[in-house]
Coordinates of C-alpha atoms and ligand atoms in Angstrom, one line a residue:
M1 CA 152.2 165.4 15.8
V2 CA 153.0 168.2 18.2
F3 CA 155.2 167.3 21.1
V4 CA 155.2 169.7 24.0
K5 CA 158.1 169.8 26.5
R6 CA 159.2 173.4 27.1
V7 CA 156.4 175.8 28.0
A8 CA 156.7 179.6 28.2
I9 CA 154.4 181.0 30.9
I10 CA 154.0 184.8 30.7
G11 CA 153.3 186.4 34.1
A12 CA 153.6 185.1 37.7
G13 CA 150.2 186.2 39.1
V14 CA 147.6 183.7 40.2
S15 CA 147.3 182.4 36.6
G16 CA 151.0 182.0 36.1
L17 CA 151.5 180.1 39.4
V18 CA 148.8 177.6 38.6
S19 CA 150.1 177.2 35.1
V20 CA 153.6 176.4 36.3
K21 CA 152.2 174.0 38.8
S22 CA 150.0 172.2 36.1
C23 CA 153.0 172.0 33.8
L24 CA 155.0 170.3 36.5
E25 CA 152.2 167.8 37.0
E26 CA 152.6 166.8 33.4
E27 CA 156.3 166.8 33.6
F28 CA 156.8 169.6 31.2
Q29 CA 159.6 172.1 31.5
P30 CA 157.9 175.4 32.4
I31 CA 159.7 178.8 32.3
C32 CA 157.7 181.6 33.8
F33 CA 158.6 185.2 32.8
E34 CA 157.6 187.9 35.2
K35 CA 158.3 191.5 34.4
S36 CA 158.1 192.6 38.1
S37 CA 160.3 191.4 40.9
Q38 CA 157.6 189.4 42.8
I39 CA 154.9 186.8 42.3
G40 CA 151.2 187.7 43.0
G41 CA 150.3 190.1 40.2
V42 CA 147.5 192.5 41.1
W43 CA 147.6 191.5 44.7
I44 CA 150.9 193.2 45.2
Y45 CA 150.1 196.6 46.7
S46 CA 152.5 199.4 46.0
E47 CA 152.2 202.9 47.1
N48 CA 153.3 204.3 43.7
G49 CA 153.2 201.2 41.6
T50 CA 155.9 199.0 40.3
R51 CA 158.6 201.1 38.7
G52 CA 156.4 204.1 38.5
E53 CA 153.4 202.3 37.0
A54 CA 150.3 202.2 39.2
S55 CA 148.6 199.1 40.2
A56 CA 145.0 198.1 40.6
M57 CA 145.2 197.4 44.4
Y58 CA 144.2 200.0 46.9
N59 CA 144.3 200.4 50.7
G60 CA 141.8 198.6 52.8
L61 CA 140.7 196.1 50.1
V62 CA 138.9 193.1 51.5
T63 CA 138.1 190.2 49.2
N64 CA 134.6 190.0 47.8
S65 CA 134.8 186.3 47.7
S66 CA 135.1 184.2 50.9
K67 CA 138.3 182.4 51.9
E68 CA 137.3 178.8 51.3
M69 CA 136.0 179.6 47.8
M70 CA 139.2 181.3 46.9
C71 CA 141.6 178.5 47.7
F72 CA 143.3 176.4 45.1
S73 CA 142.1 172.8 44.8
D74 CA 145.1 171.3 46.6
F75 CA 146.2 173.9 49.1
A76 CA 144.0 174.9 52.0
F77 CA 143.9 178.4 53.5
P78 CA 145.3 178.6 57.0
A79 CA 142.5 178.2 59.6
E80 CA 143.5 181.4 61.3
H81 CA 142.8 183.7 58.3
P82 CA 139.5 185.5 58.5
P83 CA 136.6 184.5 56.3
Y84 CA 137.1 187.6 54.1
L85 CA 140.7 188.4 53.4
S86 CA 142.9 191.5 53.2
T87 CA 145.5 191.9 50.6
H88 CA 148.3 190.7 52.8
H89 CA 146.5 187.4 53.7
V90 CA 146.0 186.7 50.0
I91 CA 149.5 187.4 49.0
K92 CA 150.9 185.3 51.9
Y93 CA 148.7 182.4 50.7
Y94 CA 150.0 182.7 47.1
R95 CA 153.6 182.8 48.4
D96 CA 153.1 179.8 50.6
Y97 CA 151.5 178.0 47.7
A98 CA 154.5 178.8 45.5
E99 CA 156.9 177.7 48.1
H100 CA 155.0 174.5 48.9
Y101 CA 155.0 173.4 45.3
D102 CA 158.5 174.7 44.6
I103 CA 157.3 177.0 41.9
M104 CA 159.6 179.9 42.5
K105 CA 162.6 178.3 40.8
Y106 CA 160.8 178.3 37.5
V107 CA 160.1 182.0 37.6
K108 CA 162.5 184.5 35.9
F109 CA 161.8 187.8 37.5
N110 CA 162.4 191.3 36.0
T111 CA 161.9 189.7 32.6
E112 CA 159.3 191.1 30.3
V113 CA 158.0 189.2 27.3
V114 CA 158.0 191.6 24.4
D115 CA 157.1 189.3 21.5
V116 CA 155.5 186.0 20.9
S117 CA 155.5 184.8 17.2
P118 CA 155.1 181.4 15.6
T119 CA 158.3 179.8 14.4
E120 CA 158.7 179.1 10.7
N121 CA 157.7 175.5 11.2
N122 CA 154.9 176.3 13.7
K123 CA 152.4 174.4 11.5
T124 CA 154.1 171.1 12.1
T125 CA 155.8 171.6 15.5
G126 CA 153.5 174.1 17.2
Q127 CA 156.5 176.0 18.3
W128 CA 156.9 179.7 19.2
N129 CA 159.7 182.3 19.3
V130 CA 159.5 184.1 22.6
T131 CA 161.5 187.3 23.0
V132 CA 162.2 188.6 26.5
R133 CA 163.7 191.8 27.7
Q134 CA 165.7 191.8 30.9
R135 CA 166.9 194.7 33.0
N136 CA 170.4 194.0 34.1
Q137 CA 172.0 197.0 35.9
E138 CA 170.2 199.6 33.8
Q139 CA 171.0 197.7 30.7
L140 CA 168.2 196.2 28.5
V141 CA 169.1 192.8 27.1
E142 CA 166.8 191.1 24.6
Q143 CA 166.9 187.4 24.0
T144 CA 164.7 185.0 21.8
D145 CA 164.1 181.4 22.6
V146 CA 162.0 178.6 21.1
F147 CA 159.2 177.1 23.1
D148 CA 156.8 174.2 22.3
A149 CA 153.9 176.0 23.8
V150 CA 152.9 179.3 25.4
M151 CA 150.5 180.1 28.3
V152 CA 149.6 183.8 28.5
C153 CA 148.9 184.7 32.1
T154 CA 149.2 188.5 32.0
G155 CA 145.9 189.3 33.6
K156 CA 143.1 191.7 32.7
H157 CA 144.3 194.8 34.4
S158 CA 147.0 196.1 32.1
K159 CA 145.4 198.9 30.2
C160 CA 143.1 201.4 32.0
R161 CA 139.8 202.2 30.5
I162 CA 138.5 205.8 30.7
P163 CA 135.5 206.6 28.6
E164 CA 135.4 209.8 26.5
Y165 CA 132.8 212.5 27.1
P166 CA 132.0 215.7 25.3
R167 CA 134.0 218.7 26.6
M168 CA 136.1 216.5 28.9
D169 CA 139.2 218.5 28.0
K170 CA 137.7 221.7 29.3
F171 CA 137.4 220.3 32.9
K172 CA 139.6 222.2 35.3
G173 CA 139.6 219.6 38.1
Q174 CA 141.6 216.4 38.5
I175 CA 140.8 213.2 36.6
I176 CA 142.2 209.9 37.8
H177 CA 141.7 206.2 37.1
S178 CA 141.0 203.8 40.0
N179 CA 144.4 202.4 39.2
T180 CA 146.1 205.3 41.0
F181 CA 143.6 205.5 43.8
R182 CA 145.2 204.5 47.1
R183 CA 143.0 205.7 50.0
G184 CA 140.0 207.9 50.8
E185 CA 142.1 210.2 53.1
D186 CA 143.8 211.6 50.0
F187 CA 140.6 213.5 49.2
V188 CA 139.9 215.2 52.5
G189 CA 137.6 218.1 52.1
Q190 CA 137.1 217.6 48.4
N191 CA 134.0 217.0 46.3
V192 CA 134.6 213.7 44.5
L193 CA 132.7 211.9 41.8
V194 CA 133.4 208.2 41.4
V195 CA 132.3 206.8 38.0
G196 CA 131.5 203.1 37.7
A197 CA 129.3 200.3 39.0
S198 CA 131.8 197.6 39.8
H199 CA 133.3 196.3 43.0
S200 CA 136.1 198.8 43.0
A201 CA 133.8 201.7 42.2
G202 CA 131.7 200.8 45.3
D203 CA 134.8 200.5 47.5
L204 CA 136.3 203.8 46.3
A205 CA 133.1 205.7 46.7
T206 CA 132.5 204.3 50.3
Q207 CA 136.1 205.1 51.2
C208 CA 135.9 208.6 49.9
S209 CA 132.6 209.2 51.6
Q210 CA 134.3 209.1 55.0
H211 CA 136.7 211.9 54.2
T212 CA 135.4 214.2 51.6
N213 CA 133.2 217.2 51.7
S214 CA 130.8 215.3 49.4
T215 CA 131.0 212.1 47.4
Y216 CA 128.9 211.1 44.4
I217 CA 128.8 207.8 42.4
S218 CA 127.7 207.9 38.8
L219 CA 126.0 204.8 37.5
R220 CA 125.1 204.2 33.9
N221 CA 122.4 201.6 34.4
G222 CA 122.0 201.3 38.1
C223 CA 123.5 198.4 40.0
Y224 CA 122.7 195.4 42.3
V225 CA 124.6 195.7 45.5
L226 CA 125.3 192.3 47.0
P227 CA 126.2 191.9 50.7
R228 CA 129.0 189.6 51.6
R229 CA 126.7 187.9 54.1
G230 CA 123.9 186.0 52.4
P231 CA 120.9 184.4 54.1
N232 CA 121.5 183.6 57.8
G233 CA 124.9 185.3 57.5
I234 CA 126.5 182.6 55.3
P235 CA 129.0 184.0 52.8
I236 CA 127.0 184.8 49.8
D237 CA 129.4 183.1 47.3
T238 CA 129.1 179.9 49.3
V239 CA 125.3 180.1 48.8
A240 CA 125.3 181.0 45.1
N241 CA 128.1 178.7 44.0
R242 CA 126.8 175.3 44.6
R243 CA 126.5 172.4 42.2
F244 CA 122.9 172.0 43.2
S245 CA 121.8 175.6 43.0
C246 CA 123.5 176.0 39.6
K247 CA 121.0 173.5 38.2
I248 CA 118.2 176.0 38.9
P249 CA 117.2 177.7 35.7
G250 CA 118.9 181.1 35.2
F251 CA 115.8 183.2 35.2
I252 CA 114.8 181.8 38.6
R253 CA 118.3 182.3 40.0
S254 CA 118.2 185.8 38.7
K255 CA 114.9 186.4 40.6
M256 CA 116.3 184.7 43.8
L257 CA 119.4 187.0 43.8
T258 CA 117.3 190.1 43.1
S259 CA 115.0 189.3 46.0
L260 CA 117.9 188.7 48.2
V261 CA 119.3 192.1 47.4
E262 CA 115.9 193.7 47.8
S263 CA 115.4 192.1 51.2
R264 CA 118.4 194.1 52.3
M265 CA 117.7 197.5 50.8
D266 CA 115.1 199.5 48.9
L267 CA 116.7 199.9 45.5
D268 CA 114.3 202.7 44.5
N269 CA 114.9 204.8 47.6
L270 CA 118.6 204.4 47.2
S271 CA 118.5 205.3 43.5
L272 CA 120.3 202.0 42.7
R273 CA 117.7 200.1 40.8
S274 CA 119.1 198.6 37.6
D275 CA 117.6 199.3 34.2
K276 CA 118.1 195.7 33.4
K277 CA 115.7 193.1 34.6
N278 CA 118.1 190.2 34.4
F279 CA 120.3 190.1 37.4
F280 CA 123.2 188.5 35.5
S281 CA 123.3 191.1 32.7
S282 CA 123.2 194.0 35.1
S283 CA 126.1 195.7 36.9
M284 CA 126.7 194.3 40.3
M285 CA 129.1 194.8 43.1
V286 CA 129.8 193.2 46.5
N287 CA 129.6 196.0 49.1
D288 CA 128.4 196.0 52.7
L289 CA 128.7 199.7 53.3
L290 CA 127.3 201.5 50.3
P291 CA 123.6 201.4 51.3
D292 CA 124.5 202.8 54.7
R293 CA 126.6 205.6 53.2
I294 CA 123.7 206.6 51.0
L295 CA 121.3 206.5 54.0
N296 CA 123.6 208.7 56.2
G297 CA 123.9 211.2 53.4
T298 CA 127.6 211.0 52.8
L299 CA 127.2 209.4 49.4
K300 CA 124.8 210.4 46.6
V301 CA 123.9 208.3 43.5
K302 CA 123.9 210.1 40.2
A303 CA 123.0 209.2 36.7
H304 CA 125.3 208.6 33.7
I305 CA 127.5 211.6 32.7
E306 CA 126.3 213.4 29.6
R307 CA 129.1 216.0 29.3
F308 CA 131.7 217.8 31.2
T309 CA 131.6 221.5 32.2
K310 CA 134.5 223.7 33.4
N311 CA 134.2 222.7 37.0
G312 CA 131.9 219.7 36.9
V313 CA 129.6 217.5 34.9
K314 CA 126.1 217.5 33.5
F315 CA 124.3 214.2 33.9
V316 CA 121.8 212.6 31.4
D317 CA 118.9 213.5 33.7
G318 CA 119.7 217.2 33.2
T319 CA 121.2 217.7 36.7
Y320 CA 124.6 219.3 37.3
I321 CA 127.3 219.2 39.8
E322 CA 129.4 222.3 39.4
D323 CA 132.2 222.1 41.9
I324 CA 133.9 218.8 41.5
D325 CA 137.6 218.6 42.6
T326 CA 138.3 215.0 41.5
I327 CA 136.7 212.5 39.2
V328 CA 137.7 208.9 39.8
F329 CA 137.1 206.6 36.9
A330 CA 136.6 203.1 38.3
T331 CA 135.6 202.0 34.8
G332 CA 137.8 199.0 34.5
Y333 CA 140.5 197.8 32.1
Y334 CA 141.0 196.6 28.6
T335 CA 142.5 193.2 28.1
S336 CA 145.6 193.7 26.2
F337 CA 148.4 191.4 24.9
P338 CA 150.8 193.9 23.3
F339 CA 153.4 191.1 22.7
I340 CA 151.1 189.2 20.3
S341 CA 150.2 190.6 16.9
R342 CA 146.5 191.0 15.9
E343 CA 147.0 188.4 13.1
I344 CA 147.9 185.7 15.6
F345 CA 145.2 186.7 18.1
D346 CA 142.7 189.5 18.1
E347 CA 142.3 190.7 21.7
T348 CA 139.3 192.9 20.6
K349 CA 137.3 189.8 19.8
M350 CA 138.6 187.3 22.4
E351 CA 137.5 184.3 20.4
L352 CA 139.0 181.4 22.3
F353 CA 138.1 177.7 22.4
K354 CA 136.5 177.2 25.8
H355 CA 137.6 180.7 26.6
I356 CA 141.2 179.4 26.7
L357 CA 142.8 178.1 23.6
S358 CA 143.5 180.0 20.4
P359 CA 141.3 178.1 17.9
K360 CA 144.0 178.2 15.2
Y361 CA 147.1 177.6 17.3
T362 CA 146.6 174.8 19.8
T363 CA 149.8 175.5 21.5
L364 CA 148.8 179.1 22.5
A365 CA 146.6 179.3 25.6
F366 CA 145.2 182.2 27.6
I367 CA 144.8 181.6 31.3
G368 CA 142.8 184.1 33.3
A369 CA 141.3 186.0 30.4
V370 CA 137.7 185.4 31.8
G371 CA 135.9 186.8 34.7
A372 CA 133.9 184.7 37.2
V373 CA 131.1 186.0 39.3
G374 CA 132.9 184.7 42.4
S375 CA 136.5 183.6 43.0
Q376 CA 138.8 183.8 40.1
G377 CA 141.7 181.7 41.2
P378 CA 140.0 178.3 41.2
V379 CA 138.6 178.9 37.7
Y380 CA 142.1 179.8 36.4
E381 CA 143.5 176.7 38.0
L382 CA 141.1 174.5 36.1
Q383 CA 141.9 176.4 32.9
A384 CA 145.6 175.6 33.4
R385 CA 144.9 171.9 34.2
W386 CA 142.7 171.7 31.1
T387 CA 145.4 173.4 29.0
V388 CA 148.1 171.0 30.0
S389 CA 146.0 168.0 29.1
V390 CA 145.6 169.5 25.6
F391 CA 149.3 170.0 25.4
S392 CA 150.1 166.5 26.5
G393 CA 147.6 165.1 24.0
T394 CA 145.4 163.5 26.6
L395 CA 142.5 165.7 25.8
K396 CA 141.5 165.4 22.1
L397 CA 140.2 168.5 20.4
P398 CA 137.6 168.9 17.7
D399 CA 138.9 170.2 14.3
V400 CA 139.9 173.8 13.7
N401 CA 136.6 174.7 12.1
A402 CA 134.6 173.4 15.1
R403 CA 136.9 175.2 17.5
Q404 CA 136.4 178.5 15.7
I405 CA 132.6 178.1 15.6
H406 CA 132.6 177.2 19.3
A407 CA 134.8 180.2 20.2
K408 CA 132.6 182.7 18.3
K409 CA 129.4 181.2 19.7
R410 CA 130.6 181.7 23.2
V411 CA 131.6 185.3 22.6
D412 CA 128.4 186.1 20.8
K413 CA 126.5 184.7 23.8
M414 CA 128.4 187.1 26.1
I415 CA 127.8 190.1 23.8
K416 CA 124.1 189.2 23.7
L417 CA 123.9 189.1 27.5
Y418 CA 125.8 192.3 28.3
G419 CA 125.3 194.3 25.1
Y420 CA 129.0 194.6 24.6
L421 CA 132.1 192.3 24.9
K422 CA 132.5 191.3 28.5
I423 CA 133.5 187.7 29.4
K424 CA 132.1 187.1 32.7
F425 CA 129.9 184.2 34.0
A426 CA 128.9 182.0 37.0
P427 CA 132.0 179.9 37.8
V428 CA 130.4 176.5 38.7
P429 CA 129.0 175.4 35.3
Y430 CA 132.2 176.4 33.5
Q431 CA 134.4 174.7 36.1
E432 CA 132.2 171.6 35.8
E433 CA 132.6 171.7 32.0
L434 CA 136.4 171.9 32.1
A435 CA 136.6 169.3 34.9
N436 CA 134.5 167.0 32.9
D437 CA 136.8 167.3 29.9
I438 CA 139.8 166.3 31.9
G439 CA 138.1 163.7 34.0
V440 CA 138.1 165.4 37.4
K441 CA 134.5 166.3 37.8
P442 CA 132.8 164.7 40.8
T443 CA 130.1 162.2 39.7
L444 CA 126.9 161.0 41.3
D445 CA 128.4 157.5 42.1
M446 CA 130.0 159.3 45.0
F447 CA 126.6 158.9 46.8
L448 CA 127.2 155.1 46.8
T449 CA 130.9 155.2 47.7
D450 CA 131.1 158.1 50.1
P451 CA 127.6 159.5 50.8
K452 CA 128.7 162.0 53.5
L453 CA 131.1 163.5 51.2
A454 CA 128.7 163.4 48.3
V455 CA 126.1 165.5 50.2
K456 CA 128.8 168.1 50.9
V457 CA 130.0 168.1 47.3
F458 CA 126.7 168.3 45.6
F459 CA 124.6 170.3 48.0
G460 CA 127.3 172.3 49.8
P461 CA 129.5 175.1 48.5
A462 CA 131.5 174.0 45.4
Y463 CA 134.8 174.1 47.2
P464 CA 137.8 173.8 44.8
P465 CA 139.2 170.6 46.4
S466 CA 136.2 168.8 44.9
Y467 CA 138.3 168.7 41.7
R468 CA 141.0 166.7 43.4
L469 CA 138.9 163.7 44.4
K470 CA 139.3 161.7 41.2
G471 CA 141.0 161.5 37.9
P472 CA 144.6 162.6 37.3
H473 CA 146.6 164.4 40.0
T474 CA 144.3 163.9 43.0
W475 CA 145.2 165.3 46.4
A476 CA 145.1 163.2 49.5
G477 CA 143.9 166.2 51.6
A478 CA 140.9 166.9 49.3
R479 CA 138.2 165.1 51.3
D480 CA 139.3 166.5 54.5
A481 CA 139.4 170.1 53.1
I482 CA 135.8 169.8 51.9
M483 CA 134.5 168.2 55.1
K484 CA 136.2 170.9 57.2
G485 CA 135.5 173.8 54.8
W486 CA 132.8 175.4 56.9
E487 CA 134.8 175.0 60.1
N488 CA 137.9 176.5 58.4
T489 CA 135.8 179.5 57.3
T490 CA 134.1 180.2 60.6
S491 CA 136.7 179.2 63.2
P492 CA 138.6 182.5 63.1
T493 CA 135.6 184.5 64.2
R494 CA 134.6 182.0 67.0
T495 CA 136.6 183.9 69.6
R496 CA 134.2 183.7 72.5
Q497 CA 132.6 180.5 73.9
I498 CA 128.9 180.3 73.4
T499 CA 126.9 178.4 75.9
N500 CA 123.3 179.1 74.7
Q501 CA 121.9 176.7 72.1
H502 CA 121.2 177.8 68.5
D503 CA 117.4 178.2 68.5
V504 CA 115.6 176.6 65.5
T505 CA 112.1 177.7 66.5
A506 CA 113.4 181.3 66.2
H507 CA 114.2 180.6 62.5
L508 CA 110.7 179.2 61.9
I509 CA 109.0 182.1 63.4
F510 CA 111.4 184.4 61.5
I511 CA 110.5 182.8 58.2
A512 CA 106.8 183.1 58.9
M513 CA 107.2 186.8 59.9
F514 CA 109.5 187.4 57.0
L515 CA 107.1 186.1 54.5
F516 CA 104.3 188.1 56.0
S517 CA 106.3 191.3 56.1
L518 CA 107.6 190.7 52.6
I519 CA 104.0 190.6 51.4
L520 CA 103.2 193.8 53.2
A521 CA 106.4 195.5 52.0
I522 CA 105.8 194.4 48.4
F523 CA 102.2 195.5 48.1
F524 CA 101.9 198.3 50.7
R525 CA 105.1 200.2 50.5
N526 CA 104.1 202.9 52.9
Ligands
FAD601 C1 141.2 195.5 43.3 C2 140.9 194.1 42.9 C3 140.3 193.3 43.8 C4 140.1 192.0 43.5 N1 139.4 191.2 44.3 C5 139.2 189.9 44.1 C6 138.6 189.0 45.0 O1 138.1 189.4 46.1 N2 138.4 187.7 44.7 C7 138.9 187.2 43.5 O2 138.8 186.0 43.3 N3 139.5 188.0 42.6 C8 139.7 189.3 42.9 N4 140.3 190.1 42.0 C9 140.7 189.5 40.7 C10 142.1 189.2 40.5 O3 142.5 189.9 39.4 C11 142.3 187.7 40.2 O4 141.8 187.0 41.3 C12 143.7 187.2 39.9 O5 144.6 187.7 40.9 C13 144.3 187.5 38.6 O6 145.5 186.9 38.4 P1 146.3 186.8 37.0 O7 147.5 186.0 37.3 O8 145.4 186.3 35.9 O9 146.6 188.3 36.6 P2 147.6 189.4 37.4 O10 147.4 189.3 38.8 O11 147.3 190.7 36.7 O12 149.0 188.9 37.0 C14 149.6 189.1 35.8 C15 151.1 189.1 35.9 O13 151.7 189.2 34.6 C16 152.8 190.0 34.7 N5 153.0 190.5 33.3 C17 152.2 191.3 32.5 N6 152.7 191.5 31.3 C18 153.9 190.8 31.3 C19 154.9 190.6 30.2 N7 154.7 191.2 29.0 N8 156.0 189.9 30.5 C20 156.1 189.3 31.8 N9 155.2 189.5 32.8 C21 154.1 190.2 32.5 C22 152.4 191.1 35.7 O14 153.6 191.8 36.2 C23 151.7 190.3 36.7 O15 152.5 189.8 37.7 C24 140.6 191.4 42.3 C25 141.3 192.3 41.4 C26 141.5 193.6 41.7 C27 142.2 194.5 40.7
NAG602 C1 135.2 190.7 42.9 O1 136.1 191.7 42.4 C2 136.7 191.4 41.2 C3 137.7 192.5 40.9 O2 137.1 193.8 40.9 C4 135.7 191.1 40.1 O3 136.4 190.7 38.9 C5 134.7 190.1 40.6 O4 133.7 189.9 39.6 C6 134.1 190.5 41.9 N1 133.2 189.5 42.3 C7 131.9 189.7 42.5 C8 131.1 188.5 42.9 O5 131.4 190.8 42.3

């Protein structure tokens, strides 16, 4: 019988913070090792990166998920923060959270974990040797300690990914990764090619397009560009991530999102249309400016790169750009755990029970190794809560064989969807699954006990506090946070008193006209 008391938590980003908090709830003794000098992980913006390393954050970033969907389950965002947050809002929130729950005193800063290995008696005790390296006045000191369990929270942005292309070494211009991109102004007067179809690629390309001589974005398979504002101006993640809407079959949701994107832009005219029919397997980004930049001629969409030339690139459609000054690869990151050997865990396969637990070692968990189409923080929080209930023995696991089969199945499903290993999915069904395991999932009996709340919880946005209404470690403020979620999101922009009434008939006429013009636009393009 494994008995967990001391837990090593590696990293003090969002995942690390929620892991410390969850360990405290179970009365474990967490020690969190953070190699930098601050909490917050990727949200820490630095001009040149921490100790010379670059960081993923750039100037002018605004969250692609809305405020109330990004909050932790038991700590509301301040009402005065805008619905979409800048880096400093996010970091302030995480610091306030850490202070509120007294997390800081469990974090050992400037301490890098360099090795995690099972102890000799790991089979019976589940214990780990954790070796850390500390920088004390230019001196490196290494120390190894024994822990009952390990939660790896080192994020997914540690190793930059730059694809290889023929003749790349012959290129005379500058090649950088988005990791070192800080602001569009750094490229004044240049010709810049941004490569990638993710959120960052879109941001970097639109930023550059304001300052360069010309900016191009190269897309492998096209891309769906989602606006932050969904139907009727409601934050799109609050529309997509509802318990009710997640019950709609995937292929219909895929069509709904596609039509939403198409109602905002002509994907063919903008050269954006994805080669993939399924919205969820295609590249997507949240970006409000990109279509306009294409329309005003400051940004041009190009195909996938075939090869490099001396001063530019040739694309797969046979076209060339011959005078590129800088190529920015916004092509993402590899997940990497350099402190764990491949025999213990193979990061190239990412086979984890419920995307969290090493199937073989039930005291080794990975928090934040998945991507959600929406806010990440609340997903990682549930992963941490799920993990501590495994560590405490409250949540019983199937046998090792079943765990391995489950882990492989999940990964295979992802590979089938994307065509390569990428672990990213809609957050709500996964959150519900984890919440159900640990007994905090809202259930339909709420319609009898608290119908007003039930309507919000099941038909409204799946705000994270809905996982603090029942089961272990509830939060007294949860009901209020859900009921006031919308007000909390919108109040910062209600800065002028409105006297005129919201006109419902206008909506009805709009819907009728919209349907009619949709029919015209679909069948008679010009
Ligand atoms: C540009 C950008 C924009 C984003 N926008 C959004 C958004 O709008 N909404 C959203 O929900 N998410 C967004 N994200 C995703 C974001 O990554 C997650 O929300 C979340 O912050 C990840 O937290 P994490 O703790 O898992 O990882 P990280 O934030 O990467 O934290 C990992 C921590 O571990 C430390 N560490 C690493 N290795 C070691 C070691 N060996 N020893 C000790 N410490 C170590 C690091 O120093 C770091 O502090 C964005 C990410 C980026 C890069
Ligand atoms: C928001 O950006 C992050 C980081 O780039 C990404 O992981 C996430 O999927 C994005 N969300 C959406 C809905 O695109």
